[in-house]
mmCIF file of C-alpha atoms and ligand atoms in Angstrom:
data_model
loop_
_atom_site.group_PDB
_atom_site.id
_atom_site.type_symbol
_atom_site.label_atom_id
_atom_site.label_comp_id
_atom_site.label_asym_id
_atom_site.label_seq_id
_atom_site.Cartn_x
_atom_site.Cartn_y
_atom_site.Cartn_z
ATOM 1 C CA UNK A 921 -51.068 -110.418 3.245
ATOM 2 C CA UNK A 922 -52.295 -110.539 -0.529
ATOM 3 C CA UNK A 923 -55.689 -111.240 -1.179
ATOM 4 C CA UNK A 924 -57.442 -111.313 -4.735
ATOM 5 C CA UNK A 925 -60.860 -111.437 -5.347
ATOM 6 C CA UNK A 926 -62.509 -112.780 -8.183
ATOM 7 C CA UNK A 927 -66.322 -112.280 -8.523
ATOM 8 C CA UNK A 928 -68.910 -114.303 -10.972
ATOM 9 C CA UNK A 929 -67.386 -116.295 -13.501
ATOM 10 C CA UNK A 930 -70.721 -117.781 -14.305
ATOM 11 C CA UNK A 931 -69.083 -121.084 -15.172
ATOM 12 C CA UNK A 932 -71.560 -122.588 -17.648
ATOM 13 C CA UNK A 933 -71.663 -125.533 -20.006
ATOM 14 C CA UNK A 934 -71.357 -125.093 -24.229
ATOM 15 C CA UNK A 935 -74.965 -124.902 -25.997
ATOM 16 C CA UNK A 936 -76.386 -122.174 -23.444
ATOM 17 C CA UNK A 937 -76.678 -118.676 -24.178
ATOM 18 C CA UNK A 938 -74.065 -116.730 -22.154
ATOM 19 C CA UNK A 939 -71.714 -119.379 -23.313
ATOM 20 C CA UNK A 940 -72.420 -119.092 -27.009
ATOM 21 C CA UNK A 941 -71.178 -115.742 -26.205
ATOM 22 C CA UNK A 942 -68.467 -115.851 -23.629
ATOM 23 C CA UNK A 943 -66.487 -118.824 -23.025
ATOM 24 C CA UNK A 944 -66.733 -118.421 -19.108
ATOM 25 C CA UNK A 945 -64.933 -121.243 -18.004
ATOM 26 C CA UNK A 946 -61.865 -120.926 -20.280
ATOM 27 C CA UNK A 947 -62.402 -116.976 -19.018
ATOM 28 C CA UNK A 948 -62.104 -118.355 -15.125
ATOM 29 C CA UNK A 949 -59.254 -120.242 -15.825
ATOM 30 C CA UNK A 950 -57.582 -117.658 -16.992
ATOM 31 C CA UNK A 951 -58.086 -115.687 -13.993
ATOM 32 C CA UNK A 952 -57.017 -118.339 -11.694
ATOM 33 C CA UNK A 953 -54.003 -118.556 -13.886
ATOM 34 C CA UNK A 954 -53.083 -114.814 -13.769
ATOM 35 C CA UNK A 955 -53.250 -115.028 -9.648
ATOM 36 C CA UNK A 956 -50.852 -117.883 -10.035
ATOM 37 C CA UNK A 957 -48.493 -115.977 -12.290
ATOM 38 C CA UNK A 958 -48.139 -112.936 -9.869
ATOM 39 C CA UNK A 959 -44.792 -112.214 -8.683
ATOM 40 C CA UNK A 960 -46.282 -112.858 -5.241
ATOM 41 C CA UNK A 961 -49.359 -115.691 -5.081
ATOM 42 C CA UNK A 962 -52.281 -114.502 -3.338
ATOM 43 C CA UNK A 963 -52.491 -115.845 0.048
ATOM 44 C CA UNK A 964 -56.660 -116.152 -0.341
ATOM 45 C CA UNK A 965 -58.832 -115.861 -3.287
ATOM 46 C CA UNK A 966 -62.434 -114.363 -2.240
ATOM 47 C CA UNK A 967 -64.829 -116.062 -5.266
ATOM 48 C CA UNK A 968 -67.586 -113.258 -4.599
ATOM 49 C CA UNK A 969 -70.760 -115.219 -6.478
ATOM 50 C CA UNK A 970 -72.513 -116.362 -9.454
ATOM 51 C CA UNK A 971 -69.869 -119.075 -9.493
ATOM 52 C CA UNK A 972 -71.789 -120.881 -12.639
ATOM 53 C CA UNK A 973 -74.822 -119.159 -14.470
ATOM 54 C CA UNK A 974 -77.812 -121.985 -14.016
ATOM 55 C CA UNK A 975 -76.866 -123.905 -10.941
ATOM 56 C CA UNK A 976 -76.620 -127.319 -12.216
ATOM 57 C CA UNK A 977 -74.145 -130.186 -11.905
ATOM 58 C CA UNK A 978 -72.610 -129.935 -14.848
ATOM 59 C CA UNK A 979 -71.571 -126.473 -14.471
ATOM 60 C CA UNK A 980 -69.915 -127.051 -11.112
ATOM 61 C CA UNK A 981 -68.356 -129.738 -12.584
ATOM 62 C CA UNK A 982 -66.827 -127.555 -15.017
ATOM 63 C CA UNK A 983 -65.753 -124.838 -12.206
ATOM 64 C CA UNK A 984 -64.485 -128.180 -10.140
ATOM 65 C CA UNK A 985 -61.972 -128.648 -13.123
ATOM 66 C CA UNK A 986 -60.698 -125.281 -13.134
ATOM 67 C CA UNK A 987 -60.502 -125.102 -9.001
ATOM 68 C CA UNK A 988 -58.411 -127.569 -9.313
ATOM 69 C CA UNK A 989 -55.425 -125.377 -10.002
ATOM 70 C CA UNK A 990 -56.321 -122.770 -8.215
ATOM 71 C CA UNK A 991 -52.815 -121.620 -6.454
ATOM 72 C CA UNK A 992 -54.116 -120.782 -3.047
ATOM 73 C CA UNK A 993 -57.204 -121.020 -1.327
ATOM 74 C CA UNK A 994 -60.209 -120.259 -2.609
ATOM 75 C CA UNK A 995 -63.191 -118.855 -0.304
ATOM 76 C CA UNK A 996 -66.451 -119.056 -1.843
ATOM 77 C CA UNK A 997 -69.763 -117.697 -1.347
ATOM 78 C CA UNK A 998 -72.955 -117.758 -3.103
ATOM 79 C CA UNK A 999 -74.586 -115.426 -6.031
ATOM 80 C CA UNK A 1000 -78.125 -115.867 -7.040
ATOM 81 C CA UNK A 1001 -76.906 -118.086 -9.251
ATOM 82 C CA UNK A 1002 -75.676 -120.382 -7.386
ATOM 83 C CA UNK A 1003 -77.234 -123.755 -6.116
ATOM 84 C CA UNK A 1004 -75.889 -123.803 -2.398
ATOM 85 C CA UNK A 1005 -75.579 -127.182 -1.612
ATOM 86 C CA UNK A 1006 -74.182 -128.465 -5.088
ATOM 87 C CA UNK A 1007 -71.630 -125.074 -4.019
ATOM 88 C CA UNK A 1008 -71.288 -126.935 -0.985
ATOM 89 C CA UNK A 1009 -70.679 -130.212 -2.427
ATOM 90 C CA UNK A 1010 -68.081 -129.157 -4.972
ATOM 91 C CA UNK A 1011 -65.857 -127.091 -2.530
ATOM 92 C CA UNK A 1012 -65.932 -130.211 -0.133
ATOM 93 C CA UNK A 1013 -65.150 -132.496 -2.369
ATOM 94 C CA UNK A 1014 -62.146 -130.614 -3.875
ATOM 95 C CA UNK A 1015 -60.533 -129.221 -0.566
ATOM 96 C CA UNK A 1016 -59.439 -126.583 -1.588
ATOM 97 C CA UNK A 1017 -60.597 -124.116 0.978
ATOM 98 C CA UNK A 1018 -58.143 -124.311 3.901
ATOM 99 C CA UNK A 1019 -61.846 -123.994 5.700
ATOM 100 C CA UNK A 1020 -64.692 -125.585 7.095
ATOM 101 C CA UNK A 1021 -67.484 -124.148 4.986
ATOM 102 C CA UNK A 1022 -71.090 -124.151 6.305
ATOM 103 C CA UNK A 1023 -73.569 -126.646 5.565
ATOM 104 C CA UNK A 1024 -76.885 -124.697 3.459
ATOM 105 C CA UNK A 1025 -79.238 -127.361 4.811
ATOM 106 C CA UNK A 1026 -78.248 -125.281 8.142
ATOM 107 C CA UNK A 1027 -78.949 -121.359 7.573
ATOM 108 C CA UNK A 1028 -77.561 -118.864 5.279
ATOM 109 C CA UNK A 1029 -74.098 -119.442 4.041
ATOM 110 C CA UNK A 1030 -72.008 -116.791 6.425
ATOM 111 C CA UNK A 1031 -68.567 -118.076 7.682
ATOM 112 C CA UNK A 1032 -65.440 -116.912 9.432
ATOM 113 C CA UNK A 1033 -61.690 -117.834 8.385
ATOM 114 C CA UNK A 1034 -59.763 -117.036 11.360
ATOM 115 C CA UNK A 1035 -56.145 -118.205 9.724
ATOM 116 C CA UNK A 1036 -54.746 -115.422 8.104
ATOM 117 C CA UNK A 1037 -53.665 -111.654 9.308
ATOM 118 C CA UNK A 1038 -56.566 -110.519 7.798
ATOM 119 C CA UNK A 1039 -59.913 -111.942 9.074
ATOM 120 C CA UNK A 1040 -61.833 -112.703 6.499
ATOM 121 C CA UNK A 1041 -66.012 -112.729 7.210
ATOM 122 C CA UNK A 1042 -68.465 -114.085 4.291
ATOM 123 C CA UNK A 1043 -71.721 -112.473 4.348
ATOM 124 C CA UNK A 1044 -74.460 -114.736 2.577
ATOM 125 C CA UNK A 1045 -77.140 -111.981 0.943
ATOM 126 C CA UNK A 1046 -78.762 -114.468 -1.250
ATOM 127 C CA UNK A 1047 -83.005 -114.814 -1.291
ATOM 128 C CA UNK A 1048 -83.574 -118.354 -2.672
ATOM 129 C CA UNK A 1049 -85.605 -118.128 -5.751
ATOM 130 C CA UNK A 1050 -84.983 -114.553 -6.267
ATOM 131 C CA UNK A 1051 -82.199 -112.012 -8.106
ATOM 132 C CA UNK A 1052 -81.915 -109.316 -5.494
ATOM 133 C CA UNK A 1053 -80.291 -109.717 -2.463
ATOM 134 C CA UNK A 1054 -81.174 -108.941 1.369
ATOM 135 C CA UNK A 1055 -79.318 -108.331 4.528
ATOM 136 C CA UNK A 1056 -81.718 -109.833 6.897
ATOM 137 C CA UNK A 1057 -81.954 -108.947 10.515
ATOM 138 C CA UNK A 1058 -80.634 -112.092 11.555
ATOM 139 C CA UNK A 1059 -77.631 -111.763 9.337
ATOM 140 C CA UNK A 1060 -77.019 -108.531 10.765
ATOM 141 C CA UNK A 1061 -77.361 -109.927 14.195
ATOM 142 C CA UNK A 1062 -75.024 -112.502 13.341
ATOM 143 C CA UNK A 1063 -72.038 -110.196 11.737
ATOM 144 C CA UNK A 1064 -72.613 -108.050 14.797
ATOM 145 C CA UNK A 1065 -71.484 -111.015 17.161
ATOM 146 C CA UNK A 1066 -68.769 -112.229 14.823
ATOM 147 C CA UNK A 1067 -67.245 -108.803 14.602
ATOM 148 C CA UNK A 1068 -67.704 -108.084 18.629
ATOM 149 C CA UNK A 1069 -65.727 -110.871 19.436
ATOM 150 C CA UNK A 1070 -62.639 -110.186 17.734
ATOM 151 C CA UNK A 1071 -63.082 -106.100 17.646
ATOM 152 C CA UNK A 1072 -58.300 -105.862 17.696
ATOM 153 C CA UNK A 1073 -57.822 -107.988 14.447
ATOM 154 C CA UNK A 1074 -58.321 -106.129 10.757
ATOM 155 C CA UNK A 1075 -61.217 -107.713 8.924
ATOM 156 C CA UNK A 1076 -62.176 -107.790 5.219
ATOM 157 C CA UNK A 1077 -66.109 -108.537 4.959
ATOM 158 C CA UNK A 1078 -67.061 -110.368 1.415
ATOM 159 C CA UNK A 1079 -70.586 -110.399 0.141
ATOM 160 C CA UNK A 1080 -72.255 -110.930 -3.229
ATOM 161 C CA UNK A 1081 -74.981 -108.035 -3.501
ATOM 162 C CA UNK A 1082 -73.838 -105.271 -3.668
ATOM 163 C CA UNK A 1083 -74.623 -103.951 -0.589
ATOM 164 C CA UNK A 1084 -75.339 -99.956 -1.817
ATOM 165 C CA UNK A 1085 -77.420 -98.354 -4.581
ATOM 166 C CA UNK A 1086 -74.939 -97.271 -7.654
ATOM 167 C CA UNK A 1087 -77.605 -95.201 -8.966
ATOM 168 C CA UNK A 1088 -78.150 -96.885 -12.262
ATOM 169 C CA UNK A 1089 -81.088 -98.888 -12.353
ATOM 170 C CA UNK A 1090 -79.590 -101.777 -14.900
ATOM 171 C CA UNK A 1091 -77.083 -102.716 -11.452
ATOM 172 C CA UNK A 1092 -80.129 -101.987 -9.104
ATOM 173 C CA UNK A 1093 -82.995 -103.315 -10.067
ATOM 174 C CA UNK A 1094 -81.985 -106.834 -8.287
ATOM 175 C CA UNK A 1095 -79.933 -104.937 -5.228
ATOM 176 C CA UNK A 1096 -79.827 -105.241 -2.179
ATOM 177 C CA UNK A 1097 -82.894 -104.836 0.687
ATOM 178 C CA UNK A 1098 -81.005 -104.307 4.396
ATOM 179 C CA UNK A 1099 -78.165 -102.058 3.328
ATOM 180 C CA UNK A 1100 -79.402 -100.026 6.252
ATOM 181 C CA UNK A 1101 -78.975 -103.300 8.677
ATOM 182 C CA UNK A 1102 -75.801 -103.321 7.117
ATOM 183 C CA UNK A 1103 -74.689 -100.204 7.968
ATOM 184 C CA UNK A 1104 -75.461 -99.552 11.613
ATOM 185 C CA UNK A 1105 -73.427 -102.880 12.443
ATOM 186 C CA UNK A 1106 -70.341 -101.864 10.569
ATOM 187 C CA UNK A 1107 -70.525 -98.486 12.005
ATOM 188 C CA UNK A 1108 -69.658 -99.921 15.222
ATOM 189 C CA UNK A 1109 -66.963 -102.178 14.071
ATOM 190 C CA UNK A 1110 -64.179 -99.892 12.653
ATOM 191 C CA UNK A 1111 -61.712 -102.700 12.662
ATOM 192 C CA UNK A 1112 -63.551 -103.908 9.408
ATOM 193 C CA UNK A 1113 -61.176 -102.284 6.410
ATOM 194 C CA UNK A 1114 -63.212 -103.084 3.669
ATOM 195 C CA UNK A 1115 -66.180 -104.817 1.937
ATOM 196 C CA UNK A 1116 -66.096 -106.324 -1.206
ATOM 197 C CA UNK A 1117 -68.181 -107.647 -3.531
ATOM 198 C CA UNK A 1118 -69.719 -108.567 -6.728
ATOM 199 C CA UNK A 1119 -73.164 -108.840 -8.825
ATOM 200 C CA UNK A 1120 -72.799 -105.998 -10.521
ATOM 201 C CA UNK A 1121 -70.416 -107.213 -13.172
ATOM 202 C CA UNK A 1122 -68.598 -103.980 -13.266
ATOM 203 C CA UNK A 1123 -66.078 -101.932 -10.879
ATOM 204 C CA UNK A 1124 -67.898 -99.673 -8.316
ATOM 205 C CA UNK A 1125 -67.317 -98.101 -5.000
ATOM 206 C CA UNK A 1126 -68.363 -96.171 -2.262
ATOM 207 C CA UNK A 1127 -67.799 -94.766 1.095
ATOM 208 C CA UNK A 1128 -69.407 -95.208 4.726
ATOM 209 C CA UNK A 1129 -67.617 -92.439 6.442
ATOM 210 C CA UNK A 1130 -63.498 -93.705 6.902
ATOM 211 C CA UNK A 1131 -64.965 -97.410 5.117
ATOM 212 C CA UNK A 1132 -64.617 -97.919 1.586
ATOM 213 C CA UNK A 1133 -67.197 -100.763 -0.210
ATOM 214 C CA UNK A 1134 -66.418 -101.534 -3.416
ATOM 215 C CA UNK A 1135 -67.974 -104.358 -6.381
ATOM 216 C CA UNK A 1136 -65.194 -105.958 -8.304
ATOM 217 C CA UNK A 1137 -66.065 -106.485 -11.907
ATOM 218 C CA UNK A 1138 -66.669 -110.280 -13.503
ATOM 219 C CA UNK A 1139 -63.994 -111.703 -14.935
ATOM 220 C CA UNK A 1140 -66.023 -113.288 -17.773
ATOM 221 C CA UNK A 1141 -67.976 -110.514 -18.878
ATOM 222 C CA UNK A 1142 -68.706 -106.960 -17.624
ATOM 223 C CA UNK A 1143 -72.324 -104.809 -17.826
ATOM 224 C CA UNK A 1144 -72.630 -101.723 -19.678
ATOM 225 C CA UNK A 1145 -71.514 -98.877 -17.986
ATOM 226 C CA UNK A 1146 -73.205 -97.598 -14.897
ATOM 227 C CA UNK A 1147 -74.171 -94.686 -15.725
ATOM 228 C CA UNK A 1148 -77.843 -92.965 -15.277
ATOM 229 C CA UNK A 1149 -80.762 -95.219 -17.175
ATOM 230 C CA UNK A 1150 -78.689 -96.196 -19.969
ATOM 231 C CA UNK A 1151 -79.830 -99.616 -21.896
ATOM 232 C CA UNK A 1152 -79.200 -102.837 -20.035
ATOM 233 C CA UNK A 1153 -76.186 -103.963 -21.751
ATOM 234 C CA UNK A 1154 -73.831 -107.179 -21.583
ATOM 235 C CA UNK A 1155 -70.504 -106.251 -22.732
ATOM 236 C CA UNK A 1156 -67.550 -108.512 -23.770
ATOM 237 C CA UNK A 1157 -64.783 -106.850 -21.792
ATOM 238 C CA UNK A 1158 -62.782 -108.861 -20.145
ATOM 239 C CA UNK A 1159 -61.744 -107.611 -16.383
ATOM 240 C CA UNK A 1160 -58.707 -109.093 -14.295
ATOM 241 C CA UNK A 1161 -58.310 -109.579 -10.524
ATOM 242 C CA UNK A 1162 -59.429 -107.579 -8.052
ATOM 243 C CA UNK A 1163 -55.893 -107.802 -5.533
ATOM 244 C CA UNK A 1164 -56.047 -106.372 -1.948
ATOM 245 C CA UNK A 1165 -52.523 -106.330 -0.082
ATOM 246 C CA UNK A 1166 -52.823 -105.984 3.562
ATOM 247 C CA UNK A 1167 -50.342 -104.674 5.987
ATOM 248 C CA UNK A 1168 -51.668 -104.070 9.682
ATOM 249 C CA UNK A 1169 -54.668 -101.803 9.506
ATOM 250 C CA UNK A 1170 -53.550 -100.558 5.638
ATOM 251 C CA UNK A 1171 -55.301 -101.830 2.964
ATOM 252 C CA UNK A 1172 -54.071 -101.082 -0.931
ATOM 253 C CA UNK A 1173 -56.023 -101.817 -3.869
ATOM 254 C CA UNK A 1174 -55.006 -102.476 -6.748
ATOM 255 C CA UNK A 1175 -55.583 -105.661 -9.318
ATOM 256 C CA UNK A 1176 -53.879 -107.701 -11.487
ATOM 257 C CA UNK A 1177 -52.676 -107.866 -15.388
ATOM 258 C CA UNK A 1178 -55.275 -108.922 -17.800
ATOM 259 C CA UNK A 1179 -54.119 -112.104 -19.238
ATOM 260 C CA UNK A 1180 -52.777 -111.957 -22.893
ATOM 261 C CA UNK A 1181 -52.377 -109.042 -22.900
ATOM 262 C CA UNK A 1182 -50.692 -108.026 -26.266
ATOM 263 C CA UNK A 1183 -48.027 -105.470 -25.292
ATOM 264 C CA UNK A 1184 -45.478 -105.953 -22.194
ATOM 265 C CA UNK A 1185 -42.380 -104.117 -21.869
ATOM 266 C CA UNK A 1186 -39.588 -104.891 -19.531
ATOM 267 C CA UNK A 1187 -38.540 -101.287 -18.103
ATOM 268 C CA UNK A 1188 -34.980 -102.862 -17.635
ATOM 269 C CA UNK A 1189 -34.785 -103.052 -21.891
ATOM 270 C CA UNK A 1190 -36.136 -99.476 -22.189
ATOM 271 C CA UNK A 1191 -33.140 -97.989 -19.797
ATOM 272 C CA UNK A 1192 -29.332 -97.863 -20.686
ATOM 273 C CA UNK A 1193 -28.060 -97.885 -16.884
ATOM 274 C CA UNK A 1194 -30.918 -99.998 -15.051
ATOM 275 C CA UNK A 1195 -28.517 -100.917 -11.935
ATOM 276 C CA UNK A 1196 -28.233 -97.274 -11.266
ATOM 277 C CA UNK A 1197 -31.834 -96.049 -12.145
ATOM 278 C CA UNK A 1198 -32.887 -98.428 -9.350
ATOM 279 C CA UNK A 1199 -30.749 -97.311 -7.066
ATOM 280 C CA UNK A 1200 -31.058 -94.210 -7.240
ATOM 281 C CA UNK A 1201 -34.749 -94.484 -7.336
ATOM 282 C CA UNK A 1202 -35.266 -96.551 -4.755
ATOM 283 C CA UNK A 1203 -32.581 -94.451 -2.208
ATOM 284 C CA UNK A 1204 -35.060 -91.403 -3.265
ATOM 285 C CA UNK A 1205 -32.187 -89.396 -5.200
ATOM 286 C CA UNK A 1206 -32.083 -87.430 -8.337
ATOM 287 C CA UNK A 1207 -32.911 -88.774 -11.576
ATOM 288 C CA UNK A 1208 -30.785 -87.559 -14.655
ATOM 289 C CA UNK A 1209 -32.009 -87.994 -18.226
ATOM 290 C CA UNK A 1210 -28.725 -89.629 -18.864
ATOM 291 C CA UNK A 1211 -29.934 -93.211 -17.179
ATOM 292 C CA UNK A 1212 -32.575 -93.634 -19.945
ATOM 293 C CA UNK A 1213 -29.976 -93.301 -23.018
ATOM 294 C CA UNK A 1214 -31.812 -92.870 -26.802
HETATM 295 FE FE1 FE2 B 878 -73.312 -112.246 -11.821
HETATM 296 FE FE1 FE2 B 879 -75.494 -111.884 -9.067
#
């Protein structure tokens, strides 16, 4: 199983500030568009928060437009940007899920997809009203039951705070209160293989004994690097993908091609004897400078 993960595109209309900067939308079609191009499609897309930047209409109608070509299912769950319900609203109105997603008006926005290999959990850690996130002792109560009743099949958890501290204040300053909650549940539960999430704008990751957590960076803009108490910097880097391909209790990491990228060589133009380089290679036998010509 193939699953990518894109985390806050901060979808936002023209005449704000991030957008006179970045044009986010164009920026989350484009990732969309580079999970559709893969040689193999994604079988899920995790969309780990901050889906638009101010929460309004207007933006989701924007991300709407650019769901709609979204090549697989897309699994959502909310950033502290985010407005829940119109989240909600726009994912039910599009379909394009493959899941049931759960009403805000309710409780906090944690769901299970059951469908796939791969079980996939979504962990709401939003505070309404604030930037930091919280795993709360009834969300820990609740991942605990959803992960004891199914303890045989691998699971993937995704979140939007980043559930750790990275150690540089610019990325935790709005973290995460509960990461101890957090821990003791998954602890017990060693048939989760990974958590992923987002927030930070930027590629991090950790370890909780054999479990790796990791923050995929935004694919409309990235922060500066997290490094010590460096300045608190927005930087216009563009980041692709985050792709996790799944095979029984293995997970690989990996992501996807940026898009436009300006340079792409096909290996097959760059050796003389392709046919047998491949073979060869892929039987595990020797490799002669020959096969690669001038
Ligand atoms: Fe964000
Ligand atoms: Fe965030």
């Amino acid at each position: 199983m193939l699953i990518a993960q894109i985390s806050d595109p901060h979808v936002t209309t023209e005449g704000t500030v991030v957008r006179s900067l970045v044009d986010t939308p164009q920026r989350f079609a484009d990732a969309l568009a580079t999970c559709a191009a893969l040689p193999k499609v994604p079988d899920v897309i995790l969309l780990t928060g901050d889906l638009v930047n101010d929460g309004t209409a207007e933006e989701y109608a924007l991300l709407a437009e650019a769901l709609a070509e979204a090549p697989c299912p897309v699994l959502p769950i909310p950033g502290n940007h985010d407005d829940p319900l119109l989240l909600h609203a726009t994912f039910a109105a599009l379909d394009v899920c493959g899941a049931a997603l759960p009403d805000p008006r309710s409780g906090p926005f944690h769901y299970v997809v059951d469908d796939h290999p791969v079980r996939l959990v979504a962990l709401d850690s939003t505070v309404a009203g604030h930037h930091h996130g919280q795993v709360t002792e009834q969300s820990a109560a609740w991942l605990d039951a959803t992960l004891t009743a199914a303890p045989e099949r691998p699971t993937m958890l995704f979140m939007h705070h980043v559930p750790y501290a990275t150690g540089a204040w610019w990325f935790d300053y709005s973290g995460i209160d509960g990461r101890d909650l957090l821990r003791e549940v998954l602890v017990r539960h060693p048939q989760v293989l990974r958590v992923v999430s987002g927030h930070v704008h930027r590629a991090t990751s950790t370890q909780w004994g054999h479990l790796t957590l990791s923050s995929a960076p935004s694919t409309a803009f990235l922060s500066g690097t997290g490094v010590g108490d460096g300045p608190p910097l927005i930087v216009d880097q563009r980041a692709a993908p985050q792709l996790f391909a799944v095979d029984g209790d293995s997970l690989v990491a990996s992501e996807a091609d940026l898009p436009g990228l300006r340079l792409s060589i096909d290996m097959r133009d760059l050796v003389q004897d392709w046919s047998t380089y491949e073979s060869v290679t892929r039987s595990r036998g020797p490799v002669s400078k020959d096969m690669f010509g001038g």
